[in-house]
Short mmCIF file of C-alpha atoms and ligand atoms in Angstrom, two decimals:
data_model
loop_
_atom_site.label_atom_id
_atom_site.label_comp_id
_atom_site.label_asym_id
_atom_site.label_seq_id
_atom_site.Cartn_x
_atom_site.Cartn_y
_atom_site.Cartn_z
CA UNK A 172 33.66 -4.91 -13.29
CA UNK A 173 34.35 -4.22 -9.42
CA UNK A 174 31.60 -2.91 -7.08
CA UNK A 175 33.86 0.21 -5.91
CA UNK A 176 33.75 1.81 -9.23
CA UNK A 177 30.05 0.97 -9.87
CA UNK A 178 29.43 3.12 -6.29
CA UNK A 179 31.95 5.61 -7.67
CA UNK A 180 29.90 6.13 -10.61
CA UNK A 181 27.13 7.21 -8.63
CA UNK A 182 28.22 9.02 -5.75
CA UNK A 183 30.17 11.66 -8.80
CA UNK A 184 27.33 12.23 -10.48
CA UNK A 185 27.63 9.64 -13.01
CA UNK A 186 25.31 7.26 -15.19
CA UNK A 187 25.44 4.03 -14.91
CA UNK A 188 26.12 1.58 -18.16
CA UNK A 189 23.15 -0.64 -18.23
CA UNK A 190 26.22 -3.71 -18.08
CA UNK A 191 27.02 -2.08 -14.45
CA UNK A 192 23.71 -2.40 -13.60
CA UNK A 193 22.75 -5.44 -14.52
CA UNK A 194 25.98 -6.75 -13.10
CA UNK A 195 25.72 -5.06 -9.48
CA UNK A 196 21.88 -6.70 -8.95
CA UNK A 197 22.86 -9.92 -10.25
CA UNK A 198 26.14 -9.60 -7.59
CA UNK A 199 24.20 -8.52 -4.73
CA UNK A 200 21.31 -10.93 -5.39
CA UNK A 201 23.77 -13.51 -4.97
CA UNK A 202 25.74 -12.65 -1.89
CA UNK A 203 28.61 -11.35 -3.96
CA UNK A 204 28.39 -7.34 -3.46
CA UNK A 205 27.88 -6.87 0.55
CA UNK A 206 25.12 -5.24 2.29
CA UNK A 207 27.35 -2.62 3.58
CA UNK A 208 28.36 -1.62 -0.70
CA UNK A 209 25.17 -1.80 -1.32
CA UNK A 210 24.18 0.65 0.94
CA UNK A 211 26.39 2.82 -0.27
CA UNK A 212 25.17 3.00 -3.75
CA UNK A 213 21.61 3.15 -2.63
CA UNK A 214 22.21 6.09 -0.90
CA UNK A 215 24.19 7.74 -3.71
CA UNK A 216 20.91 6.85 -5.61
CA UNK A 217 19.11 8.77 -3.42
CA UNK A 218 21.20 11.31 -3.84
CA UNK A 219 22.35 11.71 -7.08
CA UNK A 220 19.18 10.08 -8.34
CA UNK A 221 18.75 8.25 -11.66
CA UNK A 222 17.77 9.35 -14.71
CA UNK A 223 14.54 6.84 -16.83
CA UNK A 224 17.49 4.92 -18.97
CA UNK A 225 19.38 3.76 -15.98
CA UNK A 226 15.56 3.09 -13.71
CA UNK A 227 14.48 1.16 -16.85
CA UNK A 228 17.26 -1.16 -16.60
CA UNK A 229 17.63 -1.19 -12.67
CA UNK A 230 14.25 -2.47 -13.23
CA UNK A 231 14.43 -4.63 -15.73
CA UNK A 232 17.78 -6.55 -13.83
CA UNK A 233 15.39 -7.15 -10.42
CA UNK A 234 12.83 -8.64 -12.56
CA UNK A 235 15.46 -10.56 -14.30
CA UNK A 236 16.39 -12.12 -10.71
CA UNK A 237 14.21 -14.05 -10.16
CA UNK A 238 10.96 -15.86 -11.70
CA UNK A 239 8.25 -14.28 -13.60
CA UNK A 240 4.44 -15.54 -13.72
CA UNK A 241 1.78 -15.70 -15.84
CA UNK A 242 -1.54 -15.66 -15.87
CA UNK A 243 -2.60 -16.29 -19.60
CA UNK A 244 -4.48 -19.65 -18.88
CA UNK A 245 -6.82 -18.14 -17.13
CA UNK A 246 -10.47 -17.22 -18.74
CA UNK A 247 -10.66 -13.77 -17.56
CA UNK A 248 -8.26 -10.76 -18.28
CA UNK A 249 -6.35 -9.41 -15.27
CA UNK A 250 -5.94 -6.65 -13.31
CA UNK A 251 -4.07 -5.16 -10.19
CA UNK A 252 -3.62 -2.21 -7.93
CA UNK A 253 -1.13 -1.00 -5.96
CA UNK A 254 -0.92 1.80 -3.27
CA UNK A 255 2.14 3.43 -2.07
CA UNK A 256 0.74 3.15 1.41
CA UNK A 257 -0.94 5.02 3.76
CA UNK A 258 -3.14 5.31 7.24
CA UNK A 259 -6.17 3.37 6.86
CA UNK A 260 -5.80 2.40 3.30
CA UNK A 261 -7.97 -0.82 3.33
CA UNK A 262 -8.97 -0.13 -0.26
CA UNK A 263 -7.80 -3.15 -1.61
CA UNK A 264 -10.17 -5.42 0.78
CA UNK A 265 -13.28 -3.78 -1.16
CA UNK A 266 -11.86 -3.74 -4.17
CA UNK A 267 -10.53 -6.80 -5.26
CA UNK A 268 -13.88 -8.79 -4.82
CA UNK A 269 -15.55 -5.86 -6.37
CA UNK A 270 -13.65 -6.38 -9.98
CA UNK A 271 -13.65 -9.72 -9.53
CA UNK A 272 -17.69 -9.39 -9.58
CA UNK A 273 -16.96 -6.40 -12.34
CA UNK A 274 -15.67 -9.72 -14.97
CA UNK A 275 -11.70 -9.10 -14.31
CA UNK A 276 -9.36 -11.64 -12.40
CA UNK A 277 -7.49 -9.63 -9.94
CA UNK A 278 -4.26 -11.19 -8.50
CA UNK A 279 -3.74 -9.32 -5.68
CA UNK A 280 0.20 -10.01 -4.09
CA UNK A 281 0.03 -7.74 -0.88
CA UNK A 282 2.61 -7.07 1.87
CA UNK A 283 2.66 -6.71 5.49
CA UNK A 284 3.11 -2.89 7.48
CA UNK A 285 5.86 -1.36 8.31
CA UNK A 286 6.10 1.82 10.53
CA UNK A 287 3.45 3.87 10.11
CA UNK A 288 1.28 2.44 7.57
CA UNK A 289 -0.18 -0.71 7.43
CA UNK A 290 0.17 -3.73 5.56
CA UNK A 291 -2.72 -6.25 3.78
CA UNK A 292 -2.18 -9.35 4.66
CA UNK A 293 -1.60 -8.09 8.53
CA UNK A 294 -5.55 -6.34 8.10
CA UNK A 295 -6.47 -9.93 6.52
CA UNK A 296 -5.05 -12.53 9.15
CA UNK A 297 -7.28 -10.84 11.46
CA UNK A 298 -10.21 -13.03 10.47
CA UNK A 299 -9.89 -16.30 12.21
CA UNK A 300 -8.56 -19.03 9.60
CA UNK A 301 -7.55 -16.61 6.72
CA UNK A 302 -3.65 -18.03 5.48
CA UNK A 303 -1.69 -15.57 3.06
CA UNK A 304 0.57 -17.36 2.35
CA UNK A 305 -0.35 -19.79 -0.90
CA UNK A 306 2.08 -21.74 -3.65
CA UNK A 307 1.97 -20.59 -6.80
CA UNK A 308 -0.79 -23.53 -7.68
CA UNK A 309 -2.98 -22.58 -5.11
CA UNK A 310 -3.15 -18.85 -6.24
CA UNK A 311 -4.16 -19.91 -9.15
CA UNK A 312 -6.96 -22.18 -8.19
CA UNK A 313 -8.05 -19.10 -6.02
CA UNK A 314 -8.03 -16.76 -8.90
CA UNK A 315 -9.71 -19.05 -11.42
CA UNK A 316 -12.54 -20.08 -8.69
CA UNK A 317 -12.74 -16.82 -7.07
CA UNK A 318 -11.71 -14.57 -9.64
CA UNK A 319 -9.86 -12.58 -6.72
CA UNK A 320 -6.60 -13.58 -4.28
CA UNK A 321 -4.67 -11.68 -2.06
CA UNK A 322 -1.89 -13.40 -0.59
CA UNK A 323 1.92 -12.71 0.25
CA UNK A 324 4.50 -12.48 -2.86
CA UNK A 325 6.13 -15.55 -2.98
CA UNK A 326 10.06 -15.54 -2.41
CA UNK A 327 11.06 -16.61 -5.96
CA UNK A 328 9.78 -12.82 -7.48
CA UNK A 329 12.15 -10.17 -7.76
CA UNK A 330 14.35 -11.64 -4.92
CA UNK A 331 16.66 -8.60 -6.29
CA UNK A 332 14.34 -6.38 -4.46
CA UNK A 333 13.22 -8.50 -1.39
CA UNK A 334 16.92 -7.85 -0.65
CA UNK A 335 17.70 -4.70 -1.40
CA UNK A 336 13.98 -3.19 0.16
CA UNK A 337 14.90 -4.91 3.39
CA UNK A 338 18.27 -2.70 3.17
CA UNK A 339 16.61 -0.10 2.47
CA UNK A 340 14.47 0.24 5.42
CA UNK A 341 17.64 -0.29 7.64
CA UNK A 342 19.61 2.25 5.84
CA UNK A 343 17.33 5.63 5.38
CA UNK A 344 17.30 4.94 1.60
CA UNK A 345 13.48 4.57 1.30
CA UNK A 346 12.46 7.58 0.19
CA UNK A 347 14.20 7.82 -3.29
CA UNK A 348 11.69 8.37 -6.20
CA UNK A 349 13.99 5.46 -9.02
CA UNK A 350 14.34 2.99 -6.24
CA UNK A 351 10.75 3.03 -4.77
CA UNK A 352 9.88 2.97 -8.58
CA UNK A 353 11.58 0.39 -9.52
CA UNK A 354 10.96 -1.91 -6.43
CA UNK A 355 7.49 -1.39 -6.75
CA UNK A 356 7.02 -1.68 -10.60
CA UNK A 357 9.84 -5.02 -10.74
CA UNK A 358 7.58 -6.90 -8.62
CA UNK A 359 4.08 -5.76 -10.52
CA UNK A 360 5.50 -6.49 -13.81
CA UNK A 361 7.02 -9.92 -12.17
CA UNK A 362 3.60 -10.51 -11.17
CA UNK A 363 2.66 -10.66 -14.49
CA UNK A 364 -0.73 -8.56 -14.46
CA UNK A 365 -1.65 -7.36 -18.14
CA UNK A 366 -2.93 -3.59 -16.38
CA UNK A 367 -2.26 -2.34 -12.94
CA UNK A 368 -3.71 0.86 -11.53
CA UNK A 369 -1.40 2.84 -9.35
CA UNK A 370 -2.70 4.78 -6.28
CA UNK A 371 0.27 7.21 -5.58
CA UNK A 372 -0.67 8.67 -2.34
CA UNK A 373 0.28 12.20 -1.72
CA UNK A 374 0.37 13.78 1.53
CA UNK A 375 1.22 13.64 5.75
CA UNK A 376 0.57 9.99 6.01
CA UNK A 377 2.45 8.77 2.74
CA UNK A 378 6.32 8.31 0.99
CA UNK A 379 5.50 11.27 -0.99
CA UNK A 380 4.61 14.45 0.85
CA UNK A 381 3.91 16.71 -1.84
CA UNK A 382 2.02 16.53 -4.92
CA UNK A 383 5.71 17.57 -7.61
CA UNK A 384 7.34 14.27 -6.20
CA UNK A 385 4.16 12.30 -6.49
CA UNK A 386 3.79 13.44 -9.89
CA UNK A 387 7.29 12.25 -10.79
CA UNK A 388 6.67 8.77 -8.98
CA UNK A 389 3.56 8.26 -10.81
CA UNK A 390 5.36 8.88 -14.21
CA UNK A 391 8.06 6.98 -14.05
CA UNK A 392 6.31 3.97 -12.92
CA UNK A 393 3.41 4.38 -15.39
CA UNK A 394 6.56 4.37 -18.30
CA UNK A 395 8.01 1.81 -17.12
CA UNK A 396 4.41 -0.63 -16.61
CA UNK A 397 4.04 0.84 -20.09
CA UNK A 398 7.45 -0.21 -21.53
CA UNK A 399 7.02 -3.67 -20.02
CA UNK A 400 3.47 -4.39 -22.20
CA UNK A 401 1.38 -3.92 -18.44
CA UNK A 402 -1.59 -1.23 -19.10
CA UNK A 403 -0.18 1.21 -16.47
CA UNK A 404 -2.21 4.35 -15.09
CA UNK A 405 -1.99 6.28 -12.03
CA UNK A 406 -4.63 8.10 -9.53
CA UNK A 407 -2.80 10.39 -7.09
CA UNK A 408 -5.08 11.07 -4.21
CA UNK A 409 -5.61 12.42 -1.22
CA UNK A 410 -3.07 11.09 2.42
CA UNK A 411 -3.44 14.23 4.55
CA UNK A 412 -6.10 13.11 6.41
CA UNK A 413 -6.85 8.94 6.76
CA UNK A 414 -8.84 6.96 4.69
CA UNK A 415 -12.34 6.61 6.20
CA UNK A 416 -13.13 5.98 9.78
CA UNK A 417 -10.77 3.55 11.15
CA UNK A 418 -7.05 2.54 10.81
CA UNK A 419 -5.90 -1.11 12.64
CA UNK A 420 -5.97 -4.23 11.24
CA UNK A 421 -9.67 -5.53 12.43
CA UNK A 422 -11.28 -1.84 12.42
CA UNK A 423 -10.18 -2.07 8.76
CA UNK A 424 -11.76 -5.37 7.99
CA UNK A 425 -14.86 -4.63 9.60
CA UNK A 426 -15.33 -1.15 7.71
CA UNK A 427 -14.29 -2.88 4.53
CA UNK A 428 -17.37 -5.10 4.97
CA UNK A 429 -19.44 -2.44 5.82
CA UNK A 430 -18.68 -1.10 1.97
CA UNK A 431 -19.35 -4.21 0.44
CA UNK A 432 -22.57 -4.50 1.64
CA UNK A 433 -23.94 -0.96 0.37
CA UNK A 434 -22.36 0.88 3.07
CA UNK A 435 -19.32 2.40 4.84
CA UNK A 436 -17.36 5.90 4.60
CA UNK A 437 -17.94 8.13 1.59
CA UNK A 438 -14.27 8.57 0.99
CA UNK A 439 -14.02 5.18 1.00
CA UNK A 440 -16.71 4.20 -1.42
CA UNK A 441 -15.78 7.00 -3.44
CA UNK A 442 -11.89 5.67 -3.81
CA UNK A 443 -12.76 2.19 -4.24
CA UNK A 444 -15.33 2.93 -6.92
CA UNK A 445 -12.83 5.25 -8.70
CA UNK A 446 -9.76 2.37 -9.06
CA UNK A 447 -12.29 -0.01 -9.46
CA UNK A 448 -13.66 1.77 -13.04
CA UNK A 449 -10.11 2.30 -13.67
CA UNK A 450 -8.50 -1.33 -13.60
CA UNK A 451 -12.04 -2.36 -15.50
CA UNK A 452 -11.28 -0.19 -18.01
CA UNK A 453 -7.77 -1.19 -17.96
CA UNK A 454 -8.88 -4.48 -18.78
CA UNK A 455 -10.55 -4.12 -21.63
CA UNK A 456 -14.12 -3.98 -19.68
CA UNK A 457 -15.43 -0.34 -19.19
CA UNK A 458 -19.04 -1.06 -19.27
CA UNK A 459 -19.16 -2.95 -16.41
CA UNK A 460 -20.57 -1.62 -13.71
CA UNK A 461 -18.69 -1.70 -10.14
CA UNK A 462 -21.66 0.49 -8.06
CA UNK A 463 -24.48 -2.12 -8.89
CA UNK A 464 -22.07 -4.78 -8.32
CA UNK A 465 -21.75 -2.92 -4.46
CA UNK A 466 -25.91 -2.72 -4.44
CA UNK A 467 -26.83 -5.88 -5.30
CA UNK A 468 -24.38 -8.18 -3.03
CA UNK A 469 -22.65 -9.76 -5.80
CA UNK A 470 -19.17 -8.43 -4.78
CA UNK A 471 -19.88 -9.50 -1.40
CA UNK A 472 -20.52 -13.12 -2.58
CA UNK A 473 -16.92 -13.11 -4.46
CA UNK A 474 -15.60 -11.53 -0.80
CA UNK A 475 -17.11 -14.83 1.17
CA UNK A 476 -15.95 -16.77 -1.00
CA UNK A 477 -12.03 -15.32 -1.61
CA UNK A 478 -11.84 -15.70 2.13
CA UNK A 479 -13.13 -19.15 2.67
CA UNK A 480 -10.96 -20.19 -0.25
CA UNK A 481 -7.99 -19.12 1.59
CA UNK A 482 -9.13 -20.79 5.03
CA UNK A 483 -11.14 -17.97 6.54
CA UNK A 484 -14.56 -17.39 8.31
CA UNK A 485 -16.00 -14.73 6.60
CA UNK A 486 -19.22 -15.13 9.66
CA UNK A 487 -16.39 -15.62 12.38
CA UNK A 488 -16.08 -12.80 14.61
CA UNK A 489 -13.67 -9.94 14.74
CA UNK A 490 -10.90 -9.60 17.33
CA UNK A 491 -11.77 -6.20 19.71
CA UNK A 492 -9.33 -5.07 21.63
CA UNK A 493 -9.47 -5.61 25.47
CA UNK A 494 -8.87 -1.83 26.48
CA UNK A 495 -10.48 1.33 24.74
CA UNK A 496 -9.67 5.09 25.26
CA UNK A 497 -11.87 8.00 23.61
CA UNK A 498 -10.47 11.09 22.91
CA UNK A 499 -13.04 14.22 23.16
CA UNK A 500 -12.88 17.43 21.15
CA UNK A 501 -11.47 20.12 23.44
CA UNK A 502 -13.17 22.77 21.79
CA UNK A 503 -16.62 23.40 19.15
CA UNK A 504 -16.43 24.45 15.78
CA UNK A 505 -15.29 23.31 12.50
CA UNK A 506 -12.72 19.70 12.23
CA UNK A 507 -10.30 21.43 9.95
CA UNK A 508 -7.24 18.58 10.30
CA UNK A 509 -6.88 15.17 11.49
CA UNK A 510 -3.24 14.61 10.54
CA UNK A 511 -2.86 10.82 8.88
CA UNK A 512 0.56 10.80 9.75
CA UNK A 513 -0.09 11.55 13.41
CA UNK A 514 -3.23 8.91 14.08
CA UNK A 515 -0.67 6.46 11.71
CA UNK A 516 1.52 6.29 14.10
CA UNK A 517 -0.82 6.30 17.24
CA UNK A 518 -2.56 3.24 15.77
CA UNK A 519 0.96 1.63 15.35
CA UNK A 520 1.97 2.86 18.93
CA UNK A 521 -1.43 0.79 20.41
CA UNK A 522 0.09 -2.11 18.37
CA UNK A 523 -1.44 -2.43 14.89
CA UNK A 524 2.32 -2.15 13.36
CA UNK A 525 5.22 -3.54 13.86
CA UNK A 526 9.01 -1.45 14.10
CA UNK A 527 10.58 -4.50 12.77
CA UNK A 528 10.10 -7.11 10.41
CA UNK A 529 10.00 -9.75 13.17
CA UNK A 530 7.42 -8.19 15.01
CA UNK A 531 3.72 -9.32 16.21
CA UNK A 532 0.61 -7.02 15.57
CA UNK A 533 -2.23 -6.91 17.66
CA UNK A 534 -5.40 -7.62 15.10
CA UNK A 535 -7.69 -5.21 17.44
CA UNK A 536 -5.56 -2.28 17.87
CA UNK A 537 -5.80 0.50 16.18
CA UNK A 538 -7.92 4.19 15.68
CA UNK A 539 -11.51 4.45 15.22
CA UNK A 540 -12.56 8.27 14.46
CA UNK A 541 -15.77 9.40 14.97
CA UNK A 542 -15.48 12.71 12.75
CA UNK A 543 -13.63 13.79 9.76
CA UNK A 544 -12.46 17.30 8.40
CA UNK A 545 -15.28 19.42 7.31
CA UNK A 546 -17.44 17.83 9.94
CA UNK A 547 -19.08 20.39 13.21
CA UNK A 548 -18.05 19.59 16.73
CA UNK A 549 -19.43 20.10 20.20
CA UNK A 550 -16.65 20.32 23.12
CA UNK A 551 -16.52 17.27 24.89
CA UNK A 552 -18.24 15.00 22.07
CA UNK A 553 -15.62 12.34 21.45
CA UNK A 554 -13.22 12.78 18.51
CA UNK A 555 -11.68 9.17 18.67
CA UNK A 556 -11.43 5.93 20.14
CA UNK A 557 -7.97 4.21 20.81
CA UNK A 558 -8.31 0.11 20.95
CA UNK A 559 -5.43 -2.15 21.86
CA UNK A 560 -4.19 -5.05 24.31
CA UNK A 561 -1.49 -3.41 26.05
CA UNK A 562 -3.23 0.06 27.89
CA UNK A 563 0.04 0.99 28.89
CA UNK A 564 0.84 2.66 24.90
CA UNK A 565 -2.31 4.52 25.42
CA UNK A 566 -0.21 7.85 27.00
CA UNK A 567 2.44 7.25 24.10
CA UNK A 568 -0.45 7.08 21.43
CA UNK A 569 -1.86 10.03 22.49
CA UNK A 570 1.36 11.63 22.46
CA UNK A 571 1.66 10.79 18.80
CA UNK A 572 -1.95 13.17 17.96
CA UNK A 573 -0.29 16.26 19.72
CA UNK A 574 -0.68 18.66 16.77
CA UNK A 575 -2.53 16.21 14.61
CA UNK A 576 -6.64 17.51 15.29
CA UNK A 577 -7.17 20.85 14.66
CA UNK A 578 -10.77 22.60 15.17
CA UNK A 579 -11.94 25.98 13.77
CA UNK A 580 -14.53 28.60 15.08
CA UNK A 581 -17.58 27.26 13.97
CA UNK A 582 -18.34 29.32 10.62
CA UNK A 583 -15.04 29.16 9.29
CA UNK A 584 -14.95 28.71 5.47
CA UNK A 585 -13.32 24.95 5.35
CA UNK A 586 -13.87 23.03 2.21
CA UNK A 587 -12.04 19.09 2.58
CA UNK A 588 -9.41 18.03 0.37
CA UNK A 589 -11.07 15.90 -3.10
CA UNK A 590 -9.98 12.76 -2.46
CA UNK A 591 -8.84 12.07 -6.28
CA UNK A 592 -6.06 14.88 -6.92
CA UNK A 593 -4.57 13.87 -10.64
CA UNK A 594 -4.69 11.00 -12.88
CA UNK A 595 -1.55 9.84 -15.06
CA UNK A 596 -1.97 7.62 -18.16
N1 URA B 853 6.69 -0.27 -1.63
C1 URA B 853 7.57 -1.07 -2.26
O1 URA B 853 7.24 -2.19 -2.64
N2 URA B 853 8.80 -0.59 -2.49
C2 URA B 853 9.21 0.63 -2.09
O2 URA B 853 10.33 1.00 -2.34
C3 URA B 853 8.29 1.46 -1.42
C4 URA B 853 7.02 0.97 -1.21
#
């Protein structure tokens, strides 16, 4: 086997054996296929694609490269989520507490932001204490005490894909339906979840921009969780616009609270309830009931106490950032867009992201909107408010909305996008 046919394979429009697959992971996990080859074949991945034969076994070879866990000691059954990613997506803050309360365990391995969208653990190490980062034993002891952890994916999981994702990213070969597939589903099934609910998001401010491609990513990684024993189904829903009022690491944290104590965003409620009943069905637990667990504080108590288990103050306060900047509506009527994509990036621009790994985030930064689309406006009322550190992004932030908030005559038929689009089982 040599690496230059293996790339040859792919770049004519070829399928790969699963014994060249297998071989080229187990290669580059080891140092023995360069970055620069595998480039190449990512790229001819992305595109020549892959048909669900050769991403089955892609798959299966980064799980194979590293260690897999398990989680059958533990009393409860378990469940997981992922999200693709996307602006303001602080679902999983809400949510994992709120199963946990609902009877499941929820092992929650998270990641940090990159570009646009933000990362987990980044929104999380904004409270004062908080430490993702957690052996294997002390996940455990979080999940069986807490019944909910969210902490960094240790290095010994699909090291296959640590590698190759960090290529990616450096290469323009992120955006390929097998590989963002199979990166996402090696390290779920690694995880060793027995369900896992998949929010695909579809729109501005996610990987997929339109709902056909979504589709596809759903399906293939719902066959493959499938395939792999994991009880895999997908929500695709809504990433034009963000998710609920705020998108920075702190603003996140804070509104997350907000929902589990009755309140916060609708869209945010309404998301959070929606995976929730899925993964608690996925578990083998559909009567429980998530919204009473919201009402009556109980997933709040599982919140204080997931935090303080991993070090943080769930009374300490939240970091604000030292400068703020509100942004008024320049004319009335009707909100009819507020582009995710464009107040993603401004909230990275005032320093809630990072451009490369490497990179510090501010935990105050961010966007903080005051209306959403659907909602009336009054000229001069303020639209948004820009927080960060550094007031010297705030002209390149507001650069980034230019074309991003659009407002109607007031009258105009506008009906906002449902936030759940499809569901794939
Ligand atoms: N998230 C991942 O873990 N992998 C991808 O390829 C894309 C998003």
């Amino acid at each position: 086997m040599d690496v230059i046919s293996v790339i040859r394979t792919k770049r004519d429009r070829g399928e790969l054996s699963p014994e060249q697959i297998d071989w080229v992971i187990d290669e580059y996990t080891r140092g023995a296929v360069a970055d620069e080859q595998m480039s190449a074949l990512a790229m001819a991945i992305l595109l020549n694609g892959m048909n669900r034969t050769e991403i089955a076994r892609w798959t299966a070879a980064m799980i194979a490269s590293g260690e897999r866990m398990n989680f059958d000691a533990l009393s409860r059954p378990t469940a997981d989520k992922h999200s693709t990613g996307g602006v303001g997506d602080k679902i999983t803050l809400p949510l994992a507490p709120l199963v946990a309360a609902c009877g499941a365990a929820v092992p929650q391995l998270s990641g940090r932001g990159l570009g646009h969208t933000g990362g987990t653990l980044d929104k999380l190490e904004s409270i004062p204490g908080w430490r993702a980062l957690l052996s294997n034993a002390e996940m455990l002891d979080v999940l069986e005490s807490t019944g909910a952890v969210i902490c960094a994916a240790g290095d010994g999981l699909a090291p296959a894909d640590k590698k190759l994702y960090a290529l990616r990213d450096v290469t323009g070969t992120v955006e390929a339906i097998p590989l963002i597939a199979s990166s996402i589903m090696s390290k779920k099934i690694a995880e060793g979840t027995g369900s896992l609910v998949l929010d695909v998001k579809v729109g501005s401010g996610a990987f997929m921009k339109n709902i056909e491609d979504a589709r596809e990513l759903a399906s293939t990684m719902v066959g493959l969780g499938t395939d792999h024993g994991v009880k895999t189904v997908a929500l695709l829903t809504d990433m034009a616009t963000p998710l609920g009022l705020t998108a920075g690491n702190a603003l996140e944290v804070r509104e997350s609270v907000e929902v589990l104590a009755g309140g916060g965003p609708a869209d945010v409620v309404e998301l959070t309830i929606a995976l929730a009943r899925e993964m608690l069905t996925a578990a083998g637990l559909p009567d429980a009931d998530p919204e009473k667990a919201l009402r009556d504080g109980s997933a709040m108590d599982v919140w204080r106490r997931m935090i303080q288990a991993q070090g943080g103050d769930p009374d300490a306060t939240l970091p604000v950032a030292r400068e703020q900047h509100v942004i008024n509506a320049s004319s009335s009527g009707v909100l009819t867009k507020l582009d995710a994509y464009a107040v993603g990036v401004a909230a990275w621009r005032l320093g809630a992201g990072r451009a490369r790994k490497e990179d510090q985030v501010q935990a105050g930064a961010g966007v903080e909107l005051h209306a959403k689309p659907g909602d009336k406006v009054v000229a001069g009322q303020p639209l948004m408010t820009l927080h960060t550190d550094t007031p010297e992004k705030f002209a390149y932030a507001i650069e980034a909305l230019d074309g991003g908030v659009l407002t109607a005559p007031e009258g105009t038929d506008f009906v906002p996008s449902p936030i759940v689009l499809d569901r794939i089982a």
